[in-house]
mmCIF file of C-alpha atoms and ligand atoms in Angstrom:
data_model
loop_
_atom_site.group_PDB
_atom_site.id
_atom_site.type_symbol
_atom_site.label_atom_id
_atom_site.label_comp_id
_atom_site.label_asym_id
_atom_site.label_seq_id
_atom_site.Cartn_x
_atom_site.Cartn_y
_atom_site.Cartn_z
ATOM 1 C CA MET A 519 37.995 -20.958 -5.769
ATOM 2 C CA THR A 520 38.414 -17.403 -4.520
ATOM 3 C CA SER A 521 41.970 -16.370 -3.891
ATOM 4 C CA TYR A 522 43.024 -13.295 -1.969
ATOM 5 C CA SER A 523 46.071 -11.241 -2.812
ATOM 6 C CA SER A 524 48.459 -10.724 0.060
ATOM 7 C CA SER A 525 47.693 -6.980 -0.019
ATOM 8 C CA SER A 526 43.968 -7.512 0.398
ATOM 9 C CA LEU A 527 44.667 -9.977 3.168
ATOM 10 C CA SER A 528 46.887 -7.493 4.955
ATOM 11 C CA ARG A 529 44.183 -4.826 4.477
ATOM 12 C CA ILE A 530 41.668 -7.096 6.147
ATOM 13 C CA SER A 531 43.966 -7.808 9.042
ATOM 14 C CA THR A 532 44.842 -4.101 9.393
ATOM 15 C CA LEU A 533 41.160 -3.299 9.453
ATOM 16 C CA GLN A 534 40.566 -5.912 12.089
ATOM 17 C CA ASN A 535 43.475 -4.620 14.144
ATOM 18 C CA HIS A 536 42.008 -1.147 14.118
ATOM 19 C CA ILE A 537 38.633 -2.125 15.542
ATOM 20 C CA SER A 538 38.827 -2.456 19.287
ATOM 21 C CA PRO A 539 36.469 -4.957 20.914
ATOM 22 C CA LEU A 540 34.543 -1.997 22.362
ATOM 23 C CA GLU A 541 34.139 -0.377 18.940
ATOM 24 C CA ALA A 542 33.140 -3.674 17.410
ATOM 25 C CA ASN A 543 30.556 -4.080 20.112
ATOM 26 C CA ASN A 544 29.185 -0.567 19.625
ATOM 27 C CA LYS A 545 28.999 -1.210 15.901
ATOM 28 C CA LEU A 546 27.036 -4.379 16.506
ATOM 29 C CA ARG A 547 24.719 -2.586 18.909
ATOM 30 C CA SER A 548 23.917 0.006 16.267
ATOM 31 C CA LEU A 549 22.452 -2.784 14.133
ATOM 32 C CA VAL A 550 19.786 -3.644 16.683
ATOM 33 C CA LYS A 551 16.900 -1.567 18.021
ATOM 34 C CA ILE A 552 16.899 -1.391 21.804
ATOM 35 C CA SER A 553 13.678 -0.133 23.384
ATOM 36 C CA PRO A 554 14.037 3.068 25.471
ATOM 37 C CA GLN A 555 13.202 1.195 28.719
ATOM 38 C CA VAL A 556 15.735 -1.557 28.081
ATOM 39 C CA SER A 557 18.378 0.889 26.937
ATOM 40 C CA ASP A 558 17.877 2.995 30.100
ATOM 41 C CA ALA A 559 18.026 -0.067 32.303
ATOM 42 C CA ILE A 560 21.239 -1.302 30.684
ATOM 43 C CA SER A 561 22.971 2.062 31.035
ATOM 44 C CA ASN A 562 21.857 2.458 34.658
ATOM 45 C CA GLY A 563 22.831 -1.074 35.637
ATOM 46 C CA ARG A 564 19.247 -2.090 36.421
ATOM 47 C CA ALA A 565 18.087 -5.680 36.220
ATOM 48 C CA VAL A 566 17.096 -6.737 32.702
ATOM 49 C CA VAL A 567 15.496 -10.079 31.867
ATOM 50 C CA ALA A 568 15.615 -11.457 28.309
ATOM 51 C CA LEU A 569 12.542 -13.289 26.994
ATOM 52 C CA GLU A 570 12.276 -15.277 23.758
ATOM 53 C CA SER A 571 9.503 -14.933 21.184
ATOM 54 C CA THR A 572 9.117 -18.317 19.438
ATOM 55 C CA ILE A 573 7.141 -19.413 22.466
ATOM 56 C CA ILE A 574 4.730 -16.583 21.557
ATOM 57 C CA SER A 575 4.479 -17.254 17.808
ATOM 58 C CA HIS A 576 4.877 -21.041 17.665
ATOM 59 C CA GLY A 577 4.619 -22.334 21.241
ATOM 60 C CA MET A 578 1.063 -21.254 22.041
ATOM 61 C CA PRO A 579 -2.045 -20.250 20.080
ATOM 62 C CA TYR A 580 -3.507 -16.732 19.954
ATOM 63 C CA PRO A 581 -4.755 -15.166 22.245
ATOM 64 C CA GLN A 582 -3.260 -17.201 25.132
ATOM 65 C CA ASN A 583 0.188 -16.426 23.717
ATOM 66 C CA LEU A 584 -0.395 -12.683 24.031
ATOM 67 C CA GLN A 585 -1.892 -12.980 27.507
ATOM 68 C CA THR A 586 1.038 -15.088 28.710
ATOM 69 C CA ALA A 587 3.619 -12.798 27.148
ATOM 70 C CA LYS A 588 2.017 -9.774 28.795
ATOM 71 C CA GLU A 589 1.643 -11.549 32.122
ATOM 72 C CA VAL A 590 5.282 -12.563 32.165
ATOM 73 C CA GLU A 591 6.379 -9.031 31.292
ATOM 74 C CA SER A 592 4.246 -7.554 34.048
ATOM 75 C CA ILE A 593 5.577 -10.009 36.648
ATOM 76 C CA VAL A 594 9.073 -8.946 35.657
ATOM 77 C CA ARG A 595 8.117 -5.273 36.057
ATOM 78 C CA GLU A 596 6.287 -5.781 39.367
ATOM 79 C CA ASN A 597 9.487 -7.243 40.725
ATOM 80 C CA GLY A 598 11.558 -4.234 39.799
ATOM 81 C CA ALA A 599 13.260 -5.517 36.646
ATOM 82 C CA VAL A 600 12.846 -4.629 32.976
ATOM 83 C CA PRO A 601 11.661 -7.276 30.492
ATOM 84 C CA ALA A 602 13.377 -7.477 27.124
ATOM 85 C CA THR A 603 11.353 -9.623 24.756
ATOM 86 C CA ILE A 604 13.488 -10.210 21.686
ATOM 87 C CA ALA A 605 12.253 -10.605 18.091
ATOM 88 C CA ILE A 606 13.130 -9.472 14.558
ATOM 89 C CA LEU A 607 10.605 -7.040 13.082
ATOM 90 C CA ASN A 608 10.866 -6.069 9.408
ATOM 91 C CA GLY A 609 14.436 -7.338 9.453
ATOM 92 C CA VAL A 610 15.471 -5.316 12.513
ATOM 93 C CA PRO A 611 16.486 -7.244 15.622
ATOM 94 C CA CYS A 612 14.513 -5.662 18.491
ATOM 95 C CA ILE A 613 15.556 -5.935 22.131
ATOM 96 C CA GLY A 614 12.416 -5.048 24.085
ATOM 97 C CA LEU A 615 9.030 -4.817 22.345
ATOM 98 C CA ASN A 616 6.322 -2.246 22.975
ATOM 99 C CA GLU A 617 2.702 -3.299 23.415
ATOM 100 C CA GLU A 618 1.805 -2.842 19.768
ATOM 101 C CA GLU A 619 4.815 -4.882 18.608
ATOM 102 C CA LEU A 620 4.038 -7.673 21.059
ATOM 103 C CA GLU A 621 0.464 -7.750 19.864
ATOM 104 C CA ARG A 622 1.518 -7.878 16.208
ATOM 105 C CA LEU A 623 3.870 -10.775 16.847
ATOM 106 C CA ALA A 624 1.266 -12.723 18.835
ATOM 107 C CA SER A 625 -1.509 -12.273 16.281
ATOM 108 C CA LEU A 626 0.739 -13.134 13.317
ATOM 109 C CA GLY A 627 1.476 -16.443 15.089
ATOM 110 C CA LYS A 628 3.040 -19.107 12.911
ATOM 111 C CA SER A 629 3.187 -16.863 9.848
ATOM 112 C CA VAL A 630 6.203 -15.244 11.505
ATOM 113 C CA GLN A 631 9.393 -17.140 10.729
ATOM 114 C CA LYS A 632 10.656 -19.323 13.559
ATOM 115 C CA THR A 633 14.183 -17.967 13.868
ATOM 116 C CA ALA A 634 16.948 -20.057 15.365
ATOM 117 C CA GLY A 635 20.566 -18.879 15.248
ATOM 118 C CA ARG A 636 21.102 -20.238 11.705
ATOM 119 C CA ASP A 637 18.077 -18.305 10.381
ATOM 120 C CA ILE A 638 19.125 -14.828 11.565
ATOM 121 C CA PRO A 639 20.987 -13.713 8.378
ATOM 122 C CA HIS A 640 18.085 -14.706 6.132
ATOM 123 C CA VAL A 641 15.387 -13.018 8.247
ATOM 124 C CA VAL A 642 17.431 -9.811 8.498
ATOM 125 C CA ALA A 643 18.394 -9.786 4.797
ATOM 126 C CA THR A 644 14.823 -10.285 3.606
ATOM 127 C CA ARG A 645 13.462 -7.748 6.140
ATOM 128 C CA ALA A 646 11.112 -10.384 7.422
ATOM 129 C CA ASN A 647 9.485 -10.850 10.817
ATOM 130 C CA GLY A 648 11.230 -13.473 12.925
ATOM 131 C CA ALA A 649 10.362 -14.929 16.302
ATOM 132 C CA THR A 650 13.581 -15.879 18.043
ATOM 133 C CA THR A 651 14.114 -19.297 19.619
ATOM 134 C CA VAL A 652 16.329 -19.700 22.666
ATOM 135 C CA SER A 653 19.440 -19.913 20.452
ATOM 136 C CA ALA A 654 18.758 -16.685 18.526
ATOM 137 C CA THR A 655 17.591 -14.887 21.679
ATOM 138 C CA LEU A 656 20.863 -15.814 23.416
ATOM 139 C CA PHE A 657 22.783 -14.272 20.520
ATOM 140 C CA PHE A 658 21.028 -10.892 20.744
ATOM 141 C CA ALA A 659 20.854 -10.817 24.554
ATOM 142 C CA SER A 660 24.592 -11.348 24.870
ATOM 143 C CA MET A 661 25.252 -8.679 22.237
ATOM 144 C CA VAL A 662 23.791 -6.046 24.584
ATOM 145 C CA GLY A 663 25.136 -7.537 27.803
ATOM 146 C CA ILE A 664 21.990 -9.108 29.292
ATOM 147 C CA GLN A 665 22.998 -11.860 31.718
ATOM 148 C CA VAL A 666 19.759 -13.597 32.606
ATOM 149 C CA PHE A 667 17.096 -15.081 30.359
ATOM 150 C CA VAL A 668 13.889 -16.841 31.330
ATOM 151 C CA THR A 669 11.779 -19.178 29.260
ATOM 152 C CA GLY A 670 9.389 -22.115 29.616
ATOM 153 C CA GLY A 671 11.105 -25.140 28.116
ATOM 154 C CA ILE A 672 14.310 -25.080 26.109
ATOM 155 C CA GLY A 673 14.969 -27.163 23.011
ATOM 156 C CA GLY A 674 17.059 -30.313 23.355
ATOM 157 C CA VAL A 675 18.020 -33.626 21.826
ATOM 158 C CA HIS A 676 14.967 -35.051 20.092
ATOM 159 C CA ARG A 677 13.804 -38.599 20.624
ATOM 160 C CA HIS A 678 15.169 -40.726 17.749
ATOM 161 C CA ALA A 679 18.069 -38.279 17.371
ATOM 162 C CA ASP A 680 20.247 -41.340 16.767
ATOM 163 C CA HIS A 681 18.532 -41.553 13.337
ATOM 164 C CA THR A 682 17.620 -37.929 12.656
ATOM 165 C CA MET A 683 20.535 -36.065 14.340
ATOM 166 C CA ASP A 684 17.919 -33.538 15.436
ATOM 167 C CA ILE A 685 19.589 -31.657 18.264
ATOM 168 C CA SER A 686 18.335 -28.156 18.996
ATOM 169 C CA SER A 687 20.830 -25.358 18.426
ATOM 170 C CA ASP A 688 19.646 -24.047 21.810
ATOM 171 C CA LEU A 689 22.167 -26.460 23.326
ATOM 172 C CA THR A 690 25.184 -25.375 21.270
ATOM 173 C CA ALA A 691 24.226 -21.709 21.726
ATOM 174 C CA LEU A 692 24.140 -22.255 25.497
ATOM 175 C CA GLY A 693 27.583 -23.822 25.185
ATOM 176 C CA ARG A 694 29.085 -20.640 23.790
ATOM 177 C CA THR A 695 27.057 -17.882 25.461
ATOM 178 C CA PRO A 696 27.725 -16.892 29.088
ATOM 179 C CA ILE A 697 24.109 -16.253 30.034
ATOM 180 C CA ALA A 698 22.071 -17.939 32.764
ATOM 181 C CA VAL A 699 18.878 -19.453 31.373
ATOM 182 C CA ILE A 700 16.117 -20.225 33.856
ATOM 183 C CA SER A 701 13.501 -22.681 32.672
ATOM 184 C CA ALA A 702 11.181 -25.374 34.004
ATOM 185 C CA GLY A 703 13.457 -27.988 32.443
ATOM 186 C CA VAL A 704 12.940 -29.858 29.213
ATOM 187 C CA LYS A 705 9.627 -31.259 28.027
ATOM 188 C CA SER A 706 9.344 -34.982 27.604
ATOM 189 C CA ILE A 707 8.666 -34.474 23.891
ATOM 190 C CA LEU A 708 12.478 -34.651 23.925
ATOM 191 C CA ASP A 709 15.018 -37.260 25.025
ATOM 192 C CA ILE A 710 15.905 -35.860 28.437
ATOM 193 C CA PRO A 711 18.879 -38.123 29.317
ATOM 194 C CA LYS A 712 20.520 -37.396 25.949
ATOM 195 C CA THR A 713 19.815 -33.673 26.375
ATOM 196 C CA LEU A 714 21.659 -33.698 29.710
ATOM 197 C CA GLU A 715 24.575 -35.599 28.139
ATOM 198 C CA TYR A 716 24.784 -33.076 25.318
ATOM 199 C CA LEU A 717 24.718 -30.141 27.738
ATOM 200 C CA GLU A 718 27.681 -31.729 29.499
ATOM 201 C CA THR A 719 29.518 -32.006 26.169
ATOM 202 C CA GLN A 720 28.817 -28.304 25.629
ATOM 203 C CA GLU A 721 30.226 -27.503 29.107
ATOM 204 C CA VAL A 722 26.943 -25.983 30.273
ATOM 205 C CA TYR A 723 26.551 -25.955 34.060
ATOM 206 C CA VAL A 724 23.134 -27.466 34.824
ATOM 207 C CA ALA A 725 21.491 -27.295 38.226
ATOM 208 C CA ALA A 726 18.016 -28.111 39.498
ATOM 209 C CA TYR A 727 16.507 -25.681 41.956
ATOM 210 C CA LYS A 728 15.773 -27.206 45.385
ATOM 211 C CA SER A 729 15.731 -30.661 43.828
ATOM 212 C CA ASP A 730 18.089 -33.557 43.157
ATOM 213 C CA GLU A 731 16.227 -34.422 39.994
ATOM 214 C CA PHE A 732 16.111 -32.599 36.681
ATOM 215 C CA PRO A 733 12.496 -31.487 36.043
ATOM 216 C CA ALA A 734 10.465 -32.307 32.920
ATOM 217 C CA PHE A 735 8.513 -29.023 32.659
ATOM 218 C CA PHE A 736 5.024 -30.487 33.280
ATOM 219 C CA THR A 737 6.299 -32.716 36.069
ATOM 220 C CA GLU A 738 8.794 -32.162 38.854
ATOM 221 C CA LYS A 739 10.730 -35.274 37.987
ATOM 222 C CA SER A 740 12.199 -36.698 34.792
ATOM 223 C CA GLY A 741 13.823 -39.814 36.207
ATOM 224 C CA CYS A 742 17.219 -38.168 35.605
ATOM 225 C CA LYS A 743 19.462 -36.983 38.398
ATOM 226 C CA ALA A 744 20.352 -33.321 37.964
ATOM 227 C CA PRO A 745 24.091 -32.791 37.467
ATOM 228 C CA SER A 746 24.025 -30.242 40.282
ATOM 229 C CA ARG A 747 21.658 -28.700 42.818
ATOM 230 C CA VAL A 748 21.155 -25.133 44.061
ATOM 231 C CA ASP A 749 18.937 -24.134 46.965
ATOM 232 C CA SER A 750 18.652 -20.366 46.841
ATOM 233 C CA PRO A 751 18.901 -17.402 44.487
ATOM 234 C CA GLU A 752 22.115 -16.529 46.348
ATOM 235 C CA ASP A 753 23.586 -19.924 45.380
ATOM 236 C CA CYS A 754 22.743 -19.188 41.745
ATOM 237 C CA ALA A 755 24.151 -15.685 41.883
ATOM 238 C CA ARG A 756 27.413 -17.035 43.291
ATOM 239 C CA VAL A 757 27.709 -19.556 40.464
ATOM 240 C CA ILE A 758 27.018 -16.939 37.811
ATOM 241 C CA GLY A 759 28.753 -13.980 39.258
ATOM 242 C CA LYS A 760 31.935 -12.866 40.841
ATOM 243 C CA ASN A 761 32.830 -16.195 42.393
ATOM 244 C CA ALA A 762 32.719 -18.406 39.365
ATOM 245 C CA ASN A 763 31.491 -18.303 35.756
ATOM 246 C CA MET A 764 32.021 -14.608 35.028
ATOM 247 C CA LYS A 765 35.100 -14.128 37.148
ATOM 248 C CA LEU A 766 36.774 -16.988 35.330
ATOM 249 C CA ASN A 767 35.610 -15.516 32.021
ATOM 250 C CA ARG A 768 34.120 -18.823 31.019
ATOM 251 C CA LYS A 769 32.308 -18.642 27.713
ATOM 252 C CA ALA A 770 29.725 -21.316 28.396
ATOM 253 C CA GLY A 771 26.236 -20.681 29.732
ATOM 254 C CA ILE A 772 24.293 -21.928 32.692
ATOM 255 C CA LEU A 773 20.932 -23.671 32.941
ATOM 256 C CA PHE A 774 18.899 -23.458 36.142
ATOM 257 C CA ALA A 775 15.914 -25.779 36.018
ATOM 258 C CA VAL A 776 13.104 -24.828 38.377
ATOM 259 C CA PRO A 777 10.536 -27.625 38.888
ATOM 260 C CA ILE A 778 6.881 -26.857 38.320
ATOM 261 C CA PRO A 779 5.048 -26.205 41.617
ATOM 262 C CA LYS A 780 3.466 -29.409 43.017
ATOM 263 C CA GLN A 781 -0.122 -28.173 42.681
ATOM 264 C CA HIS A 782 0.291 -27.835 38.893
ATOM 265 C CA SER A 783 2.038 -31.117 38.167
ATOM 266 C CA ALA A 784 -1.004 -33.412 38.547
ATOM 267 C CA ALA A 785 -1.653 -33.418 34.785
ATOM 268 C CA GLY A 786 1.800 -34.927 34.164
ATOM 269 C CA ASN A 787 0.631 -38.465 33.348
ATOM 270 C CA LEU A 788 -2.122 -37.296 31.034
ATOM 271 C CA ILE A 789 0.368 -35.098 29.214
ATOM 272 C CA GLU A 790 2.922 -37.922 28.974
ATOM 273 C CA SER A 791 0.497 -40.275 27.219
ATOM 274 C CA ALA A 792 -0.554 -37.482 24.854
ATOM 275 C CA THR A 793 3.135 -36.872 24.140
ATOM 276 C CA GLN A 794 3.635 -40.524 23.161
ATOM 277 C CA ARG A 795 0.713 -40.314 20.745
ATOM 278 C CA ALA A 796 1.848 -36.975 19.283
ATOM 279 C CA LEU A 797 5.327 -38.416 18.691
ATOM 280 C CA THR A 798 3.866 -41.385 16.801
ATOM 281 C CA GLU A 799 1.749 -39.029 14.690
ATOM 282 C CA ALA A 800 4.777 -36.862 13.907
ATOM 283 C CA ARG A 801 6.620 -39.952 12.600
ATOM 284 C CA GLU A 802 3.582 -41.075 10.564
ATOM 285 C CA GLN A 803 3.084 -37.636 9.039
ATOM 286 C CA ASN A 804 6.806 -37.185 8.433
ATOM 287 C CA VAL A 805 7.019 -33.980 10.473
ATOM 288 C CA THR A 806 10.723 -33.234 10.877
ATOM 289 C CA GLY A 807 13.260 -30.456 11.421
ATOM 290 C CA ASN A 808 12.175 -27.171 12.939
ATOM 291 C CA ALA A 809 8.492 -28.054 12.391
ATOM 292 C CA GLU A 810 8.638 -30.865 14.933
ATOM 293 C CA THR A 811 8.659 -28.910 18.210
ATOM 294 C CA PRO A 812 5.696 -26.628 17.267
ATOM 295 C CA PHE A 813 3.776 -29.668 15.942
ATOM 296 C CA LEU A 814 4.271 -31.626 19.168
ATOM 297 C CA LEU A 815 3.393 -28.666 21.417
ATOM 298 C CA ALA A 816 0.170 -27.990 19.507
ATOM 299 C CA ARG A 817 -0.832 -31.661 19.258
ATOM 300 C CA VAL A 818 -0.211 -32.364 22.965
ATOM 301 C CA ASN A 819 -2.401 -29.357 23.732
ATOM 302 C CA GLU A 820 -5.210 -30.667 21.504
ATOM 303 C CA LEU A 821 -4.986 -34.183 22.904
ATOM 304 C CA THR A 822 -5.118 -32.962 26.514
ATOM 305 C CA GLY A 823 -8.072 -30.671 25.796
ATOM 306 C CA GLY A 824 -6.046 -27.582 26.649
ATOM 307 C CA THR A 825 -4.614 -28.906 29.923
ATOM 308 C CA SER A 826 -1.018 -28.736 28.766
ATOM 309 C CA LEU A 827 -1.482 -25.205 27.487
ATOM 310 C CA ALA A 828 -2.970 -24.027 30.758
ATOM 311 C CA ALA A 829 -0.029 -25.523 32.655
ATOM 312 C CA ASN A 830 2.327 -24.035 30.105
ATOM 313 C CA CYS A 831 0.867 -20.555 30.470
ATOM 314 C CA SER A 832 0.217 -20.071 34.119
ATOM 315 C CA SER A 833 2.196 -22.218 36.478
ATOM 316 C CA SER A 834 5.823 -22.822 35.749
ATOM 317 C CA PHE A 835 6.245 -19.690 33.738
ATOM 318 C CA SER A 836 5.300 -17.388 36.570
ATOM 319 C CA ALA A 837 7.160 -19.523 39.098
ATOM 320 C CA ASP A 838 10.247 -19.209 36.958
ATOM 321 C CA VAL A 839 9.972 -15.517 36.610
ATOM 322 C CA THR A 840 9.516 -14.805 40.305
ATOM 323 C CA PHE A 841 12.524 -16.959 41.057
ATOM 324 C CA LEU A 842 14.461 -15.229 38.371
ATOM 325 C CA ILE A 843 13.811 -11.772 39.702
ATOM 326 C CA ASN A 844 15.188 -12.799 43.059
ATOM 327 C CA LEU A 845 18.161 -14.190 41.279
ATOM 328 C CA LYS A 846 18.738 -11.073 39.244
ATOM 329 C CA LEU A 847 18.441 -8.781 42.225
ATOM 330 C CA ASN A 848 20.897 -10.955 44.077
ATOM 331 C CA LEU A 849 23.186 -10.969 41.114
ATOM 332 C CA ARG A 850 23.268 -7.235 41.096
ATOM 333 C CA LEU A 851 24.210 -7.249 44.768
ATOM 334 C CA SER A 852 26.996 -9.704 44.174
ATOM 335 C CA PHE A 853 28.867 -7.626 41.584
HETATM 336 N N1 PSU B 1776 10.098 -26.167 23.960
HETATM 337 C C1 PSU B 1776 8.980 -25.801 24.623
HETATM 338 N N2 PSU B 1776 8.316 -24.674 24.241
HETATM 339 C C2 PSU B 1776 8.771 -23.880 23.220
HETATM 340 C C3 PSU B 1776 9.976 -24.261 22.551
HETATM 341 C C4 PSU B 1776 10.609 -25.403 22.947
HETATM 342 O O1 PSU B 1776 8.576 -26.494 25.539
HETATM 343 O O2 PSU B 1776 8.140 -22.869 22.896
HETATM 344 C C5 PSU B 1776 10.527 -23.367 21.463
HETATM 345 C C6 PSU B 1776 11.650 -22.480 22.044
HETATM 346 O O3 PSU B 1776 11.644 -21.246 21.347
HETATM 347 C C7 PSU B 1776 12.914 -23.251 21.703
HETATM 348 C C8 PSU B 1776 12.540 -23.836 20.345
HETATM 349 O O4 PSU B 1776 14.074 -22.447 21.637
HETATM 350 O O5 PSU B 1776 11.162 -24.187 20.470
HETATM 351 C C9 PSU B 1776 13.373 -25.033 19.974
HETATM 352 O O6 PSU B 1776 13.040 -25.462 18.701
HETATM 353 P P1 PSU B 1776 13.842 -26.661 17.979
HETATM 354 O O7 PSU B 1776 13.439 -27.895 18.746
HETATM 355 O O8 PSU B 1776 13.366 -26.659 16.569
HETATM 356 O O9 PSU B 1776 15.298 -26.330 18.121
HETATM 357 MN MN1 MN B 1777 15.933 -29.325 15.283
#
């Protein structure tokens, strides 16, 4: 066992005492590469929107992944905010990717390492390329002070988690990171009631947008009542901003679930039966751990002849982003 002499211990504590939180934060920031646009936006107090990258590398095939990533970024820009797609390139955490970097990530696809929070040290140390999941993206976004993050579906408690204990670190990361995540809910590849229970345990405020029910990404309804409901971007801004979460200095995050627009939810039943089949196949083929979510997403897409991918790419993603921009602009007003 390692033992520390009292002098080395006191040196460590002296060192710690001499680093102010601001210095520590600046030090951390020097370890990441912030794109010029994102850096400008942060220093001028402009709206910045964090975006994850596992959805690009592992959530969708090439070239739809690149098209969707670009589309989402341009919707963010058209609405006056700055997108910050986050990924690790050659071991360097990057906040905001340029076109060439985005293209590289999309075309490398699954050969890039899927990087959840636990994987960050390894990807950085080996100077590898890593696509960040929601949990790792939350870590880097909060390091540079981004408050809002949009994605398609977040990870959750897996079906059969009572045997496997497979619970996405997205949920624990949300529990300790004061960022508002806007998504179209949780896909039914997961156990949605257990996911909502776990979010409660993690003290994450969860609200459905203009709905009493928590949405299931491809469908407006999951059969689960949402813990809370919000009806406008102003409502959301009040919850996040000066009236509540931030003012109280709460450390936990927020999840706003925006249901898929009605016209895109027709494929819900088809997708649900494909999901059941994909889950059975995953069990039969012994697909577990961090391989399960990408396997299920790809298999459901194959089984629905591309329907789930089309819904994934176009509908709820852009609906989320438009909503989010409103939210962010309102947030800015409320500070
Ligand atoms: N769910 C989706 N699409 C996705 C993911 C989840 O509907 O692309 C990705 C996200 O990056 C999420 C990650 O953070 O999978 C969760 O993986 P896991 O279940 O291994 O924690
Ligand atoms: Mn897992």
